[in-house]
PDB file of C-alpha atoms and ligand atoms in Angstrom:
ATOM      1  CA  MET A   1       0.062   0.430   0.047  1.00 96.00           C
ATOM      2  CA  LYS A   2       1.056   3.267  -0.935  1.00 98.00           C
ATOM      3  CA  LEU A   3       0.427   5.553   1.579  1.00 98.00           C
ATOM      4  CA  LEU A   4       0.355   9.232   2.210  1.00 99.00           C
ATOM      5  CA  ILE A   5      -0.015  10.949   5.512  1.00 99.00           C
ATOM      6  CA  ASP A   6      -0.797  14.473   6.066  1.00 98.00           C
ATOM      7  CA  THR A   7      -0.493  14.969   9.922  1.00 98.00           C
ATOM      8  CA  ASP A   8       0.323  17.127  12.837  1.00 98.00           C
ATOM      9  CA  PRO A   9       1.951  15.619  15.222  1.00 97.00           C
ATOM     10  CA  GLY A  10       1.009  15.541  18.104  1.00 95.00           C
ATOM     11  CA  VAL A  11       1.733  12.318  20.362  1.00 96.00           C
ATOM     12  CA  ASP A  12      -1.369  10.216  18.686  1.00 96.00           C
ATOM     13  CA  ASP A  13       0.035  10.691  15.243  1.00 98.00           C
ATOM     14  CA  ALA A  14       3.050   9.842  16.110  1.00 98.00           C
ATOM     15  CA  LEU A  15       1.472   5.935  16.845  1.00 98.00           C
ATOM     16  CA  ALA A  16      -0.257   6.386  13.734  1.00 98.00           C
ATOM     17  CA  ILE A  17       2.959   7.225  11.965  1.00 98.00           C
ATOM     18  CA  LEU A  18       4.715   4.370  13.569  1.00 98.00           C
ATOM     19  CA  MET A  19       2.257   1.799  12.750  1.00 98.00           C
ATOM     20  CA  ALA A  20       2.011   3.191   9.072  1.00 98.00           C
ATOM     21  CA  HIS A  21       6.036   2.455   8.815  1.00 97.00           C
ATOM     22  CA  ALA A  22       5.645  -0.821   9.923  1.00 96.00           C
ATOM     23  CA  HIS A  23       3.021  -1.601   6.877  1.00 96.00           C
ATOM     24  CA  ALA A  24       3.039   0.462   4.390  1.00 98.00           C
ATOM     25  CA  ASP A  25       4.978   2.314   1.784  1.00 98.00           C
ATOM     26  CA  VAL A  26       4.930   5.765   3.289  1.00 98.00           C
ATOM     27  CA  VAL A  27       5.570   7.952   0.054  1.00 98.00           C
ATOM     28  CA  ALA A  28       5.852  11.518   2.293  1.00 98.00           C
ATOM     29  CA  MET A  29       4.117  13.332   5.090  1.00 98.00           C
ATOM     30  CA  THR A  30       2.776  16.855   4.460  1.00 99.00           C
ATOM     31  CA  ILE A  31       2.423  18.741   7.657  1.00 98.00           C
ATOM     32  CA  ALA A  32      -0.348  21.070   9.027  1.00 98.00           C
ATOM     33  CA  ALA A  33      -0.559  22.849  12.197  1.00 97.00           C
ATOM     34  CA  GLY A  34      -3.021  21.902  15.113  1.00 97.00           C
ATOM     35  CA  ASN A  35      -2.096  20.522  17.916  1.00 96.00           C
ATOM     36  CA  VAL A  36       1.008  22.709  18.104  1.00 96.00           C
ATOM     37  CA  GLY A  37       2.673  25.490  15.926  1.00 97.00           C
ATOM     38  CA  LEU A  38       3.593  24.040  12.552  1.00 97.00           C
ATOM     39  CA  ARG A  39       7.717  24.701  13.641  1.00 97.00           C
ATOM     40  CA  HIS A  40       6.651  22.176  16.075  1.00 97.00           C
ATOM     41  CA  THR A  41       4.557  19.916  14.328  1.00 98.00           C
ATOM     42  CA  VAL A  42       7.342  19.606  11.635  1.00 98.00           C
ATOM     43  CA  ALA A  43      10.599  19.010  13.537  1.00 98.00           C
ATOM     44  CA  ASN A  44       8.369  16.289  15.338  1.00 98.00           C
ATOM     45  CA  ALA A  45       7.729  14.651  11.533  1.00 98.00           C
ATOM     46  CA  LEU A  46      11.667  15.212  11.458  1.00 98.00           C
ATOM     47  CA  LYS A  47      12.646  13.154  14.515  1.00 98.00           C
ATOM     48  CA  LEU A  48      10.043  10.673  13.860  1.00 98.00           C
ATOM     49  CA  VAL A  49      11.533   9.803  10.423  1.00 98.00           C
ATOM     50  CA  GLU A  50      14.995   9.674  12.164  1.00 98.00           C
ATOM     51  CA  VAL A  51      13.940   7.464  15.164  1.00 97.00           C
ATOM     52  CA  LEU A  52      12.642   5.241  12.198  1.00 97.00           C
ATOM     53  CA  ASP A  53      15.898   5.410  10.186  1.00 97.00           C
ATOM     54  CA  VAL A  54      13.912   5.649   7.091  1.00 97.00           C
ATOM     55  CA  ASP A  55      13.837   8.564   4.580  1.00 97.00           C
ATOM     56  CA  THR A  56      10.129   9.811   4.470  1.00 98.00           C
ATOM     57  CA  PRO A  57      10.443  13.227   2.955  1.00 98.00           C
ATOM     58  CA  VAL A  58       8.490  15.765   5.193  1.00 98.00           C
ATOM     59  CA  HIS A  59       6.820  18.757   3.685  1.00 98.00           C
ATOM     60  CA  PRO A  60       6.019  21.432   6.001  1.00 98.00           C
ATOM     61  CA  GLY A  61       2.674  22.964   4.812  1.00 98.00           C
ATOM     62  CA  CYS A  62       0.011  25.868   6.255  1.00 97.00           C
ATOM     63  CA  GLU A  63       1.140  28.019   9.397  1.00 97.00           C
ATOM     64  CA  GLN A  64      -2.467  28.922   9.786  1.00 97.00           C
ATOM     65  CA  PRO A  65      -6.013  27.850   9.150  1.00 98.00           C
ATOM     66  CA  LEU A  66      -7.786  29.178   6.094  1.00 98.00           C
ATOM     67  CA  VAL A  67      -9.708  31.993   7.655  1.00 98.00           C
ATOM     68  CA  LEU A  68      -9.553  32.256  11.406  1.00 96.00           C
ATOM     69  CA  PRO A  69      -6.927  32.251  14.191  1.00 95.00           C
ATOM     70  CA  ALA A  70      -7.633  28.672  16.243  1.00 96.00           C
ATOM     71  CA  ALA A  71      -5.996  27.447  19.763  1.00 92.00           C
ATOM     72  CA  ASP A  72      -3.920  24.468  19.699  1.00 90.00           C
ATOM     73  CA  ALA A  73      -3.797  21.710  21.879  1.00 88.00           C
ATOM     74  CA  ALA A  74      -0.436  22.200  23.823  1.00 88.00           C
ATOM     75  CA  PHE A  75      -2.630  21.384  26.927  1.00 85.00           C
ATOM     76  CA  VAL A  76      -2.762  17.625  26.053  1.00 84.00           C
ATOM     77  CA  HIS A  77       0.589  17.313  23.879  1.00 85.00           C
ATOM     78  CA  GLY A  78       2.849  19.230  25.442  1.00 89.00           C
ATOM     79  CA  ALA A  79       4.210  22.626  24.233  1.00 94.00           C
ATOM     80  CA  ASP A  80       6.417  21.138  21.899  1.00 95.00           C
ATOM     81  CA  GLY A  81       3.790  18.647  20.447  1.00 95.00           C
ATOM     82  CA  PHE A  82       5.607  15.986  22.187  1.00 97.00           C
ATOM     83  CA  GLY A  83       5.575  15.390  25.799  1.00 95.00           C
ATOM     84  CA  ASP A  84       7.824  18.020  26.528  1.00 95.00           C
ATOM     85  CA  THR A  85      10.759  15.257  26.829  1.00 96.00           C
ATOM     86  CA  GLY A  86      13.845  17.727  25.605  1.00 95.00           C
ATOM     87  CA  TYR A  87      14.645  15.136  22.502  1.00 96.00           C
ATOM     88  CA  ASP A  88      17.865  16.054  20.379  1.00 95.00           C
ATOM     89  CA  ALA A  89      16.852  18.377  17.388  1.00 96.00           C
ATOM     90  CA  PRO A  90      16.534  15.994  14.529  1.00 97.00           C
ATOM     91  CA  GLN A  91      19.584  16.510  11.944  1.00 96.00           C
ATOM     92  CA  ARG A  92      16.981  15.638   9.188  1.00 96.00           C
ATOM     93  CA  LEU A  93      15.718  18.427   6.917  1.00 97.00           C
ATOM     94  CA  ALA A  94      12.622  19.647   5.704  1.00 98.00           C
ATOM     95  CA  SER A  95      11.436  19.433   1.810  1.00 98.00           C
ATOM     96  CA  GLY A  96      11.681  22.933   0.470  1.00 98.00           C
ATOM     97  CA  GLU A  97       7.758  21.783  -1.100  1.00 98.00           C
ATOM     98  CA  HIS A  98       4.935  23.264   0.296  1.00 98.00           C
ATOM     99  CA  ALA A  99       2.395  20.400   1.778  1.00 99.00           C
ATOM    100  CA  ALA A 100      -0.186  21.549  -0.947  1.00 98.00           C
ATOM    101  CA  LEU A 101       2.050  21.199  -3.716  1.00 98.00           C
ATOM    102  CA  ALA A 102       3.612  18.003  -2.762  1.00 99.00           C
ATOM    103  CA  ILE A 103       0.216  16.687  -2.524  1.00 99.00           C
ATOM    104  CA  LEU A 104      -0.706  17.625  -5.959  1.00 99.00           C
ATOM    105  CA  ARG A 105       2.505  16.552  -7.684  1.00 99.00           C
ATOM    106  CA  LEU A 106       2.248  13.439  -5.772  1.00 99.00           C
ATOM    107  CA  SER A 107      -0.971  12.507  -6.872  1.00 98.00           C
ATOM    108  CA  HIS A 108      -0.123  12.513 -10.212  1.00 98.00           C
ATOM    109  CA  GLU A 109       3.166  10.497  -9.837  1.00 98.00           C
ATOM    110  CA  HIS A 110       0.751   7.584  -8.219  1.00 98.00           C
ATOM    111  CA  ALA A 111      -2.235   8.520  -9.730  1.00 98.00           C
ATOM    112  CA  GLY A 112      -5.009   5.924  -8.940  1.00 98.00           C
ATOM    113  CA  GLU A 113      -2.551   4.346  -6.186  1.00 98.00           C
ATOM    114  CA  LEU A 114      -2.511   6.791  -3.177  1.00 98.00           C
ATOM    115  CA  THR A 115      -4.177   6.330   0.011  1.00 98.00           C
ATOM    116  CA  LEU A 116      -4.381   9.762   1.581  1.00 99.00           C
ATOM    117  CA  ILE A 117      -4.604   9.552   5.137  1.00 99.00           C
ATOM    118  CA  ALA A 118      -5.375  13.048   7.008  1.00 99.00           C
ATOM    119  CA  LEU A 119      -4.677  13.306  10.832  1.00 98.00           C
ATOM    120  CA  GLY A 120      -4.839  16.861  11.609  1.00 98.00           C
ATOM    121  CA  PRO A 121      -6.825  19.829  10.242  1.00 98.00           C
ATOM    122  CA  LEU A 122      -7.208  19.409   6.675  1.00 98.00           C
ATOM    123  CA  THR A 123      -5.682  23.160   5.929  1.00 98.00           C
ATOM    124  CA  ASN A 124      -3.074  21.622   3.429  1.00 98.00           C
ATOM    125  CA  LEU A 125      -5.596  19.336   1.744  1.00 98.00           C
ATOM    126  CA  ALA A 126      -8.233  22.152   1.240  1.00 98.00           C
ATOM    127  CA  LEU A 127      -6.041  24.431  -0.584  1.00 98.00           C
ATOM    128  CA  ALA A 128      -4.419  21.349  -2.906  1.00 98.00           C
ATOM    129  CA  LEU A 129      -7.842  20.707  -3.464  1.00 98.00           C
ATOM    130  CA  ARG A 130      -8.758  24.288  -4.580  1.00 98.00           C
ATOM    131  CA  LEU A 131      -5.967  24.342  -6.531  1.00 98.00           C
ATOM    132  CA  ASP A 132      -6.981  21.582  -8.732  1.00 98.00           C
ATOM    133  CA  PRO A 133     -10.378  20.386  -8.072  1.00 98.00           C
ATOM    134  CA  THR A 134      -9.858  17.188 -10.294  1.00 98.00           C
ATOM    135  CA  LEU A 135      -7.132  15.752  -6.804  1.00 98.00           C
ATOM    136  CA  PRO A 136      -9.900  13.102  -5.837  1.00 98.00           C
ATOM    137  CA  GLY A 137     -10.060  11.328  -9.488  1.00 98.00           C
ATOM    138  CA  ARG A 138      -6.468  10.154  -8.954  1.00 98.00           C
ATOM    139  CA  ILE A 139      -6.611   9.245  -5.339  1.00 98.00           C
ATOM    140  CA  LYS A 140      -7.455   5.720  -4.345  1.00 98.00           C
ATOM    141  CA  ARG A 141      -8.658   6.342  -0.667  1.00 98.00           C
ATOM    142  CA  LEU A 142      -9.258   9.331   1.533  1.00 99.00           C
ATOM    143  CA  LEU A 143      -9.419   8.783   4.986  1.00 99.00           C
ATOM    144  CA  ILE A 144     -10.064  11.498   7.821  1.00 99.00           C
ATOM    145  CA  MET A 145      -9.733  11.338  11.217  1.00 98.00           C
ATOM    146  CA  GLY A 146     -12.193  14.123  12.475  1.00 98.00           C
ATOM    147  CA  GLY A 147     -15.681  14.964  13.616  1.00 98.00           C
ATOM    148  CA  ALA A 148     -17.881  13.795  15.728  1.00 98.00           C
ATOM    149  CA  VAL A 149     -20.697  12.611  13.940  1.00 98.00           C
ATOM    150  CA  ASN A 150     -23.241  12.661  17.055  1.00 98.00           C
ATOM    151  CA  GLY A 151     -22.519  15.957  18.282  1.00 98.00           C
ATOM    152  CA  ARG A 152     -20.324  14.711  20.943  1.00 98.00           C
ATOM    153  CA  GLY A 153     -16.797  16.442  20.568  1.00 97.00           C
ATOM    154  CA  ASN A 154     -14.008  17.305  21.990  1.00 95.00           C
ATOM    155  CA  THR A 155     -13.168  20.652  22.289  1.00 96.00           C
ATOM    156  CA  HIS A 156     -14.990  23.939  23.842  1.00 92.00           C
ATOM    157  CA  ARG A 157     -17.160  24.489  21.541  1.00 94.00           C
ATOM    158  CA  VAL A 158     -19.209  20.659  22.662  1.00 94.00           C
ATOM    159  CA  PRO A 159     -20.138  19.143  19.104  1.00 97.00           C
ATOM    160  CA  ALA A 160     -16.942  20.269  17.265  1.00 97.00           C
ATOM    161  CA  GLU A 161     -13.751  17.210  17.366  1.00 98.00           C
ATOM    162  CA  PHE A 162     -10.406  19.003  17.513  1.00 98.00           C
ATOM    163  CA  ASN A 163      -9.139  18.818  13.787  1.00 98.00           C
ATOM    164  CA  ILE A 164     -12.273  20.097  12.345  1.00 98.00           C
ATOM    165  CA  GLY A 165     -12.709  23.038  14.791  1.00 98.00           C
ATOM    166  CA  PHE A 166      -9.262  24.202  14.282  1.00 98.00           C
ATOM    167  CA  ASP A 167     -10.056  25.087  10.698  1.00 98.00           C
ATOM    168  CA  PRO A 168     -13.579  24.424  10.119  1.00 98.00           C
ATOM    169  CA  GLU A 169     -13.727  26.196   6.164  1.00 98.00           C
ATOM    170  CA  ALA A 170     -10.750  23.587   5.176  1.00 98.00           C
ATOM    171  CA  ALA A 171     -13.286  20.784   6.532  1.00 99.00           C
ATOM    172  CA  HIS A 172     -15.919  22.508   4.361  1.00 98.00           C
ATOM    173  CA  VAL A 173     -13.685  23.213   1.449  1.00 98.00           C
ATOM    174  CA  VAL A 174     -12.620  19.013   1.820  1.00 99.00           C
ATOM    175  CA  PHE A 175     -16.166  17.535   2.792  1.00 98.00           C
ATOM    176  CA  SER A 176     -17.948  19.742  -0.405  1.00 98.00           C
ATOM    177  CA  GLY A 177     -15.485  18.709  -2.921  1.00 98.00           C
ATOM    178  CA  TRP A 178     -14.432  15.086  -2.205  1.00 98.00           C
ATOM    179  CA  PRO A 179     -17.226  12.416  -4.002  1.00 98.00           C
ATOM    180  CA  MET A 180     -16.758  10.218  -0.845  1.00 98.00           C
ATOM    181  CA  VAL A 181     -14.345  10.260   2.289  1.00 98.00           C
ATOM    182  CA  GLU A 182     -14.198   7.572   4.927  1.00 99.00           C
ATOM    183  CA  LEU A 183     -14.535   9.397   8.397  1.00 99.00           C
ATOM    184  CA  ILE A 184     -13.160   8.105  11.754  1.00 99.00           C
ATOM    185  CA  ASP A 185     -14.297  10.263  13.985  1.00 99.00           C
ATOM    186  CA  TRP A 186     -13.688  10.994  17.694  1.00 98.00           C
ATOM    187  CA  GLU A 187     -17.294   9.430  19.089  1.00 98.00           C
ATOM    188  CA  ALA A 188     -15.861   5.859  17.589  1.00 98.00           C
ATOM    189  CA  THR A 189     -12.111   6.732  18.573  1.00 98.00           C
ATOM    190  CA  MET A 190     -14.136   6.800  22.263  1.00 98.00           C
ATOM    191  CA  ARG A 191     -15.205   3.203  21.800  1.00 98.00           C
ATOM    192  CA  HIS A 192     -12.215   1.987  20.391  1.00 98.00           C
ATOM    193  CA  GLY A 193      -9.689   2.781  23.885  1.00 98.00           C
ATOM    194  CA  LEU A 194      -6.452   1.417  24.838  1.00 97.00           C
ATOM    195  CA  ASP A 195      -5.921  -0.709  28.056  1.00 96.00           C
ATOM    196  CA  TYR A 196      -2.853   1.267  29.782  1.00 95.00           C
ATOM    197  CA  ALA A 197      -1.353  -1.162  31.371  1.00 95.00           C
ATOM    198  CA  GLU A 198      -1.458  -3.629  28.164  1.00 96.00           C
ATOM    199  CA  LEU A 199       0.148  -0.714  26.370  1.00 96.00           C
ATOM    200  CA  GLU A 200       2.410  -0.015  28.828  1.00 95.00           C
ATOM    201  CA  HIS A 201       3.576  -3.463  28.376  1.00 96.00           C
ATOM    202  CA  TRP A 202       3.993  -3.220  24.418  1.00 97.00           C
ATOM    203  CA  LEU A 203       5.902   0.111  25.283  1.00 97.00           C
ATOM    204  CA  SER A 204       8.318  -1.880  26.944  1.00 96.00           C
ATOM    205  CA  ALA A 205       9.845  -3.650  23.657  1.00 96.00           C
ATOM    206  CA  ASP A 206      13.492  -3.437  22.929  1.00 96.00           C
ATOM    207  CA  THR A 207      12.603  -1.277  19.873  1.00 96.00           C
ATOM    208  CA  ALA A 208      14.002   2.291  19.019  1.00 96.00           C
ATOM    209  CA  GLU A 209      10.111   3.045  18.222  1.00 97.00           C
ATOM    210  CA  ALA A 210       8.814   1.790  21.658  1.00 98.00           C
ATOM    211  CA  GLY A 211      11.108   3.782  23.573  1.00 97.00           C
ATOM    212  CA  PHE A 212      10.764   7.079  21.779  1.00 98.00           C
ATOM    213  CA  TYR A 213       6.898   6.723  21.899  1.00 98.00           C
ATOM    214  CA  ALA A 214       7.006   5.444  25.698  1.00 98.00           C
ATOM    215  CA  ALA A 215       8.600   8.580  26.564  1.00 98.00           C
ATOM    216  CA  ILE A 216       7.156  11.146  24.023  1.00 97.00           C
ATOM    217  CA  SER A 217       3.452   9.688  25.383  1.00 97.00           C
ATOM    218  CA  ARG A 218       4.419   9.511  29.197  1.00 96.00           C
ATOM    219  CA  ARG A 219       2.810  13.228  29.776  1.00 92.00           C
ATOM    220  CA  THR A 220      -0.635  12.350  27.352  1.00 92.00           C
ATOM    221  CA  ARG A 221      -1.279   8.814  29.464  1.00 94.00           C
ATOM    222  CA  THR A 222      -0.541  10.840  32.542  1.00 92.00           C
ATOM    223  CA  TRP A 223      -3.260  13.452  31.430  1.00 89.00           C
ATOM    224  CA  ALA A 224      -5.613  11.050  30.293  1.00 92.00           C
ATOM    225  CA  LEU A 225      -5.669   9.181  33.305  1.00 91.00           C
ATOM    226  CA  GLU A 226      -6.016  12.298  35.646  1.00 91.00           C
ATOM    227  CA  HIS A 227      -9.151  13.013  33.312  1.00 90.00           C
ATOM    228  CA  GLY A 228     -10.770   9.970  34.468  1.00 92.00           C
ATOM    229  CA  ARG A 229     -10.620   7.921  30.741  1.00 92.00           C
ATOM    230  CA  LYS A 230     -10.624   4.702  31.494  1.00 93.00           C
ATOM    231  CA  ARG A 231      -8.761   3.500  28.148  1.00 96.00           C
ATOM    232  CA  LEU A 232      -6.204   5.538  26.602  1.00 95.00           C
ATOM    233  CA  LEU A 233      -7.949   7.351  23.084  1.00 96.00           C
ATOM    234  CA  SER A 234      -5.675   7.358  20.034  1.00 97.00           C
ATOM    235  CA  ALA A 235      -7.795   9.175  17.940  1.00 98.00           C
ATOM    236  CA  ASP A 236      -5.502   9.205  14.873  1.00 98.00           C
ATOM    237  CA  ALA A 237      -3.869   5.135  15.468  1.00 98.00           C
ATOM    238  CA  LEU A 238      -7.493   4.327  15.274  1.00 98.00           C
ATOM    239  CA  ALA A 239      -7.638   5.996  11.721  1.00 98.00           C
ATOM    240  CA  MET A 240      -5.050   4.294  10.591  1.00 98.00           C
ATOM    241  CA  ALA A 241      -5.393   1.162  11.420  1.00 98.00           C
ATOM    242  CA  VAL A 242      -8.563   1.784   9.317  1.00 98.00           C
ATOM    243  CA  ALA A 243      -6.124   2.651   6.541  1.00 98.00           C
ATOM    244  CA  LEU A 244      -3.816  -0.257   6.964  1.00 98.00           C
ATOM    245  CA  ASP A 245      -6.462  -2.993   7.036  1.00 98.00           C
ATOM    246  CA  PRO A 246      -9.651  -1.947   5.171  1.00 98.00           C
ATOM    247  CA  GLY A 247     -11.359  -5.436   6.613  1.00 98.00           C
ATOM    248  CA  ILE A 248     -11.047  -4.117  10.331  1.00 98.00           C
ATOM    249  CA  VAL A 249     -13.996  -2.335   9.860  1.00 98.00           C
ATOM    250  CA  SER A 250     -17.002  -4.456  11.403  1.00 98.00           C
ATOM    251  CA  GLU A 251     -19.723  -1.426  11.173  1.00 98.00           C
ATOM    252  CA  ALA A 252     -20.011   1.972   8.636  1.00 98.00           C
ATOM    253  CA  GLU A 253     -22.708   3.975   7.319  1.00 98.00           C
ATOM    254  CA  GLU A 254     -22.666   5.832   4.358  1.00 98.00           C
ATOM    255  CA  ARG A 255     -24.044   9.738   4.992  1.00 98.00           C
ATOM    256  CA  HIS A 256     -24.022  13.159   4.150  1.00 98.00           C
ATOM    257  CA  VAL A 257     -21.950  15.709   6.121  1.00 98.00           C
ATOM    258  CA  GLY A 258     -21.904  19.371   6.368  1.00 98.00           C
ATOM    259  CA  ILE A 259     -19.568  21.461   8.067  1.00 98.00           C
ATOM    260  CA  GLU A 260     -20.844  23.935  10.643  1.00 98.00           C
ATOM    261  CA  LEU A 261     -19.154  27.537  10.044  1.00 98.00           C
ATOM    262  CA  ALA A 262     -21.066  29.806  11.624  1.00 95.00           C
ATOM    263  CA  GLY A 263     -23.085  28.655  14.644  1.00 92.00           C
ATOM    264  CA  SER A 264     -21.784  30.472  17.743  1.00 92.00           C
ATOM    265  CA  LEU A 265     -22.129  27.562  19.807  1.00 95.00           C
ATOM    266  CA  THR A 266     -21.446  24.956  16.857  1.00 97.00           C
ATOM    267  CA  ARG A 267     -18.932  26.232  14.616  1.00 97.00           C
ATOM    268  CA  GLY A 268     -16.848  23.564  13.586  1.00 98.00           C
ATOM    269  CA  ALA A 269     -19.544  20.595  14.021  1.00 98.00           C
ATOM    270  CA  THR A 270     -19.913  17.528  11.977  1.00 98.00           C
ATOM    271  CA  VAL A 271     -23.560  17.819  10.808  1.00 98.00           C
ATOM    272  CA  VAL A 272     -24.442  14.036   9.755  1.00 98.00           C
ATOM    273  CA  ASP A 273     -27.780  13.797   7.774  1.00 98.00           C
ATOM    274  CA  TRP A 274     -28.508  10.877   9.563  1.00 98.00           C
ATOM    275  CA  ASP A 275     -32.203  10.455   7.970  1.00 98.00           C
ATOM    276  CA  ASP A 276     -31.409  12.118   4.681  1.00 96.00           C
ATOM    277  CA  ARG A 277     -33.367  15.197   5.351  1.00 97.00           C
ATOM    278  CA  MET A 278     -32.120  17.178   2.855  1.00 96.00           C
ATOM    279  CA  GLY A 279     -31.591  14.677   0.171  1.00 96.00           C
ATOM    280  CA  ARG A 280     -28.034  15.258  -0.656  1.00 97.00           C
ATOM    281  CA  PRO A 281     -26.154  12.346  -2.000  1.00 98.00           C
ATOM    282  CA  ALA A 282     -23.867  11.185   0.834  1.00 98.00           C
ATOM    283  CA  ASN A 283     -20.336  12.114   0.975  1.00 98.00           C
ATOM    284  CA  ALA A 284     -18.905  10.146   3.839  1.00 99.00           C
ATOM    285  CA  ARG A 285     -18.482   6.634   4.896  1.00 98.00           C
ATOM    286  CA  ILE A 286     -18.697   6.921   8.511  1.00 99.00           C
ATOM    287  CA  ILE A 287     -16.663   4.119  10.114  1.00 99.00           C
ATOM    288  CA  LEU A 288     -19.022   3.138  13.870  1.00 98.00           C
ATOM    289  CA  ALA A 289     -17.044  -0.322  14.769  1.00 98.00           C
ATOM    290  CA  VAL A 290     -13.938  -2.554  14.302  1.00 98.00           C
ATOM    291  CA  ASP A 291     -12.243  -5.421  15.253  1.00 98.00           C
ATOM    292  CA  GLN A 292     -10.719  -3.821  18.557  1.00 98.00           C
ATOM    293  CA  ALA A 293      -8.063  -6.981  18.683  1.00 98.00           C
ATOM    294  CA  ARG A 294      -7.078  -6.392  14.917  1.00 98.00           C
ATOM    295  CA  PHE A 295      -6.181  -2.588  15.893  1.00 98.00           C
ATOM    296  CA  GLU A 296      -4.962  -3.753  18.970  1.00 98.00           C
ATOM    297  CA  SER A 297      -2.060  -5.811  16.974  1.00 97.00           C
ATOM    298  CA  LEU A 298      -1.710  -3.101  14.139  1.00 98.00           C
ATOM    299  CA  VAL A 299      -0.718  -0.598  16.997  1.00 98.00           C
ATOM    300  CA  ARG A 300       1.453  -3.451  19.174  1.00 97.00           C
ATOM    301  CA  SER A 301       3.110  -3.690  15.697  1.00 96.00           C
ATOM    302  CA  GLY A 302       4.182  -0.102  15.196  1.00 97.00           C
ATOM    303  CA  LEU A 303       5.791  -0.327  18.744  1.00 97.00           C
ATOM    304  CA  ASP A 304       7.286  -3.643  18.101  1.00 93.00           C
ATOM    305  CA  ARG A 305       8.022  -4.825  14.133  1.00 84.00           C
ATOM    306  CA  THR A 306       8.654  -8.594  15.492  1.00 84.00           C
ATOM    307  CA  THR A 307       4.492  -9.034  16.386  1.00 86.00           C
ATOM    308  CA  ARG A 308       3.675  -8.151  12.556  1.00 77.00           C
ATOM    309  CA  LYS A 309       1.100 -10.716  11.298  1.00 72.00           C
TER     310      LYS A 309
HETATM  311  C1  BDR B 401      -7.534  14.523  16.965  1.00 76.24           C
HETATM  312  O1  BDR B 401      -7.058  16.013  17.887  1.00 76.24           O
HETATM  313  C2  BDR B 401      -5.548  15.920  17.967  1.00 76.24           C
HETATM  314  O2  BDR B 401      -5.563  16.506  19.149  1.00 76.24           O
HETATM  315  C3  BDR B 401      -5.361  14.610  17.683  1.00 76.24           C
HETATM  316  O3  BDR B 401      -3.655  14.338  17.152  1.00 76.24           O
HETATM  317  C4  BDR B 401      -6.740  13.925  16.695  1.00 76.24           C
HETATM  318  O4  BDR B 401      -5.696  13.811  15.394  1.00 76.24           O
HETATM  319  C5  BDR B 401      -8.799  14.171  18.075  1.00 76.24           C
HETATM  320  O5  BDR B 401      -9.688  15.102  18.110  1.00 76.24           O
HETATM  321 CA1   CA B 402      -3.646  14.811  14.788  1.00 76.24          CA
END
């Protein structure tokens, strides 16, 4: 599988990126601002490339959402987005090609073959789509981690999930311009948490990936426990599992999804037309449930390739 990852690393992005490199040919990572500022998300992606000892190109994208500024998620991921461990700065260099342009170029070079997965705000992808609206015709699958399909989000604007809420205009461009996306939302994430003790066991593997991830995730694991979360929620890892193993999905529904741009309490909400009241064609395959054991085995093999099936 050829994979292009648009991402804002971010602790759960990191886990997804480790999983991807264990199971797919990652052609590039294009980087968004989101969890923290672009300077950090680019550095974090480069650091992962170094830890993995691979040559995956890293393309910096937009520093800001398309229209309005947005607050980051440093309170969860740490000021540097990777748990403030003070890791040595990566020696690898980022590409000089902008993320949106890299998405377009790669879509031509691998026409019809690329699985594109967006793990952060959709700013880069919206820009690419505005530059070239024929982009979807060259992409095999587009998966998006984002949204809260029944209005139970994870931001202070209650129905909004972080990635969509950070840049609602970008999400609107993508959802209104892409014929069919696969959506892994926050509510599915809540139904597919990871057991802390089990994760801790996987993190004890004697690999560079497990060691690095154990360090950068320590702070978020503590934060989650302190906030009463019974299991560790890793949205981007769940989305990546669906990308890597489509057969993992046990329940999904196709519906029309629109993005709320204006509401004072609801800006950034993903509005799902569950009962087809608007009569608009479905534009999203909403993933509702996956095989938990298969999900966990993909996470584990991302941390320790010797467990790969
Ligand atoms: C999403 O928001 C980010 O904080 C995570 O990395 C994930 O992509 C979950 O709402
Ligand atoms: Ca993310």
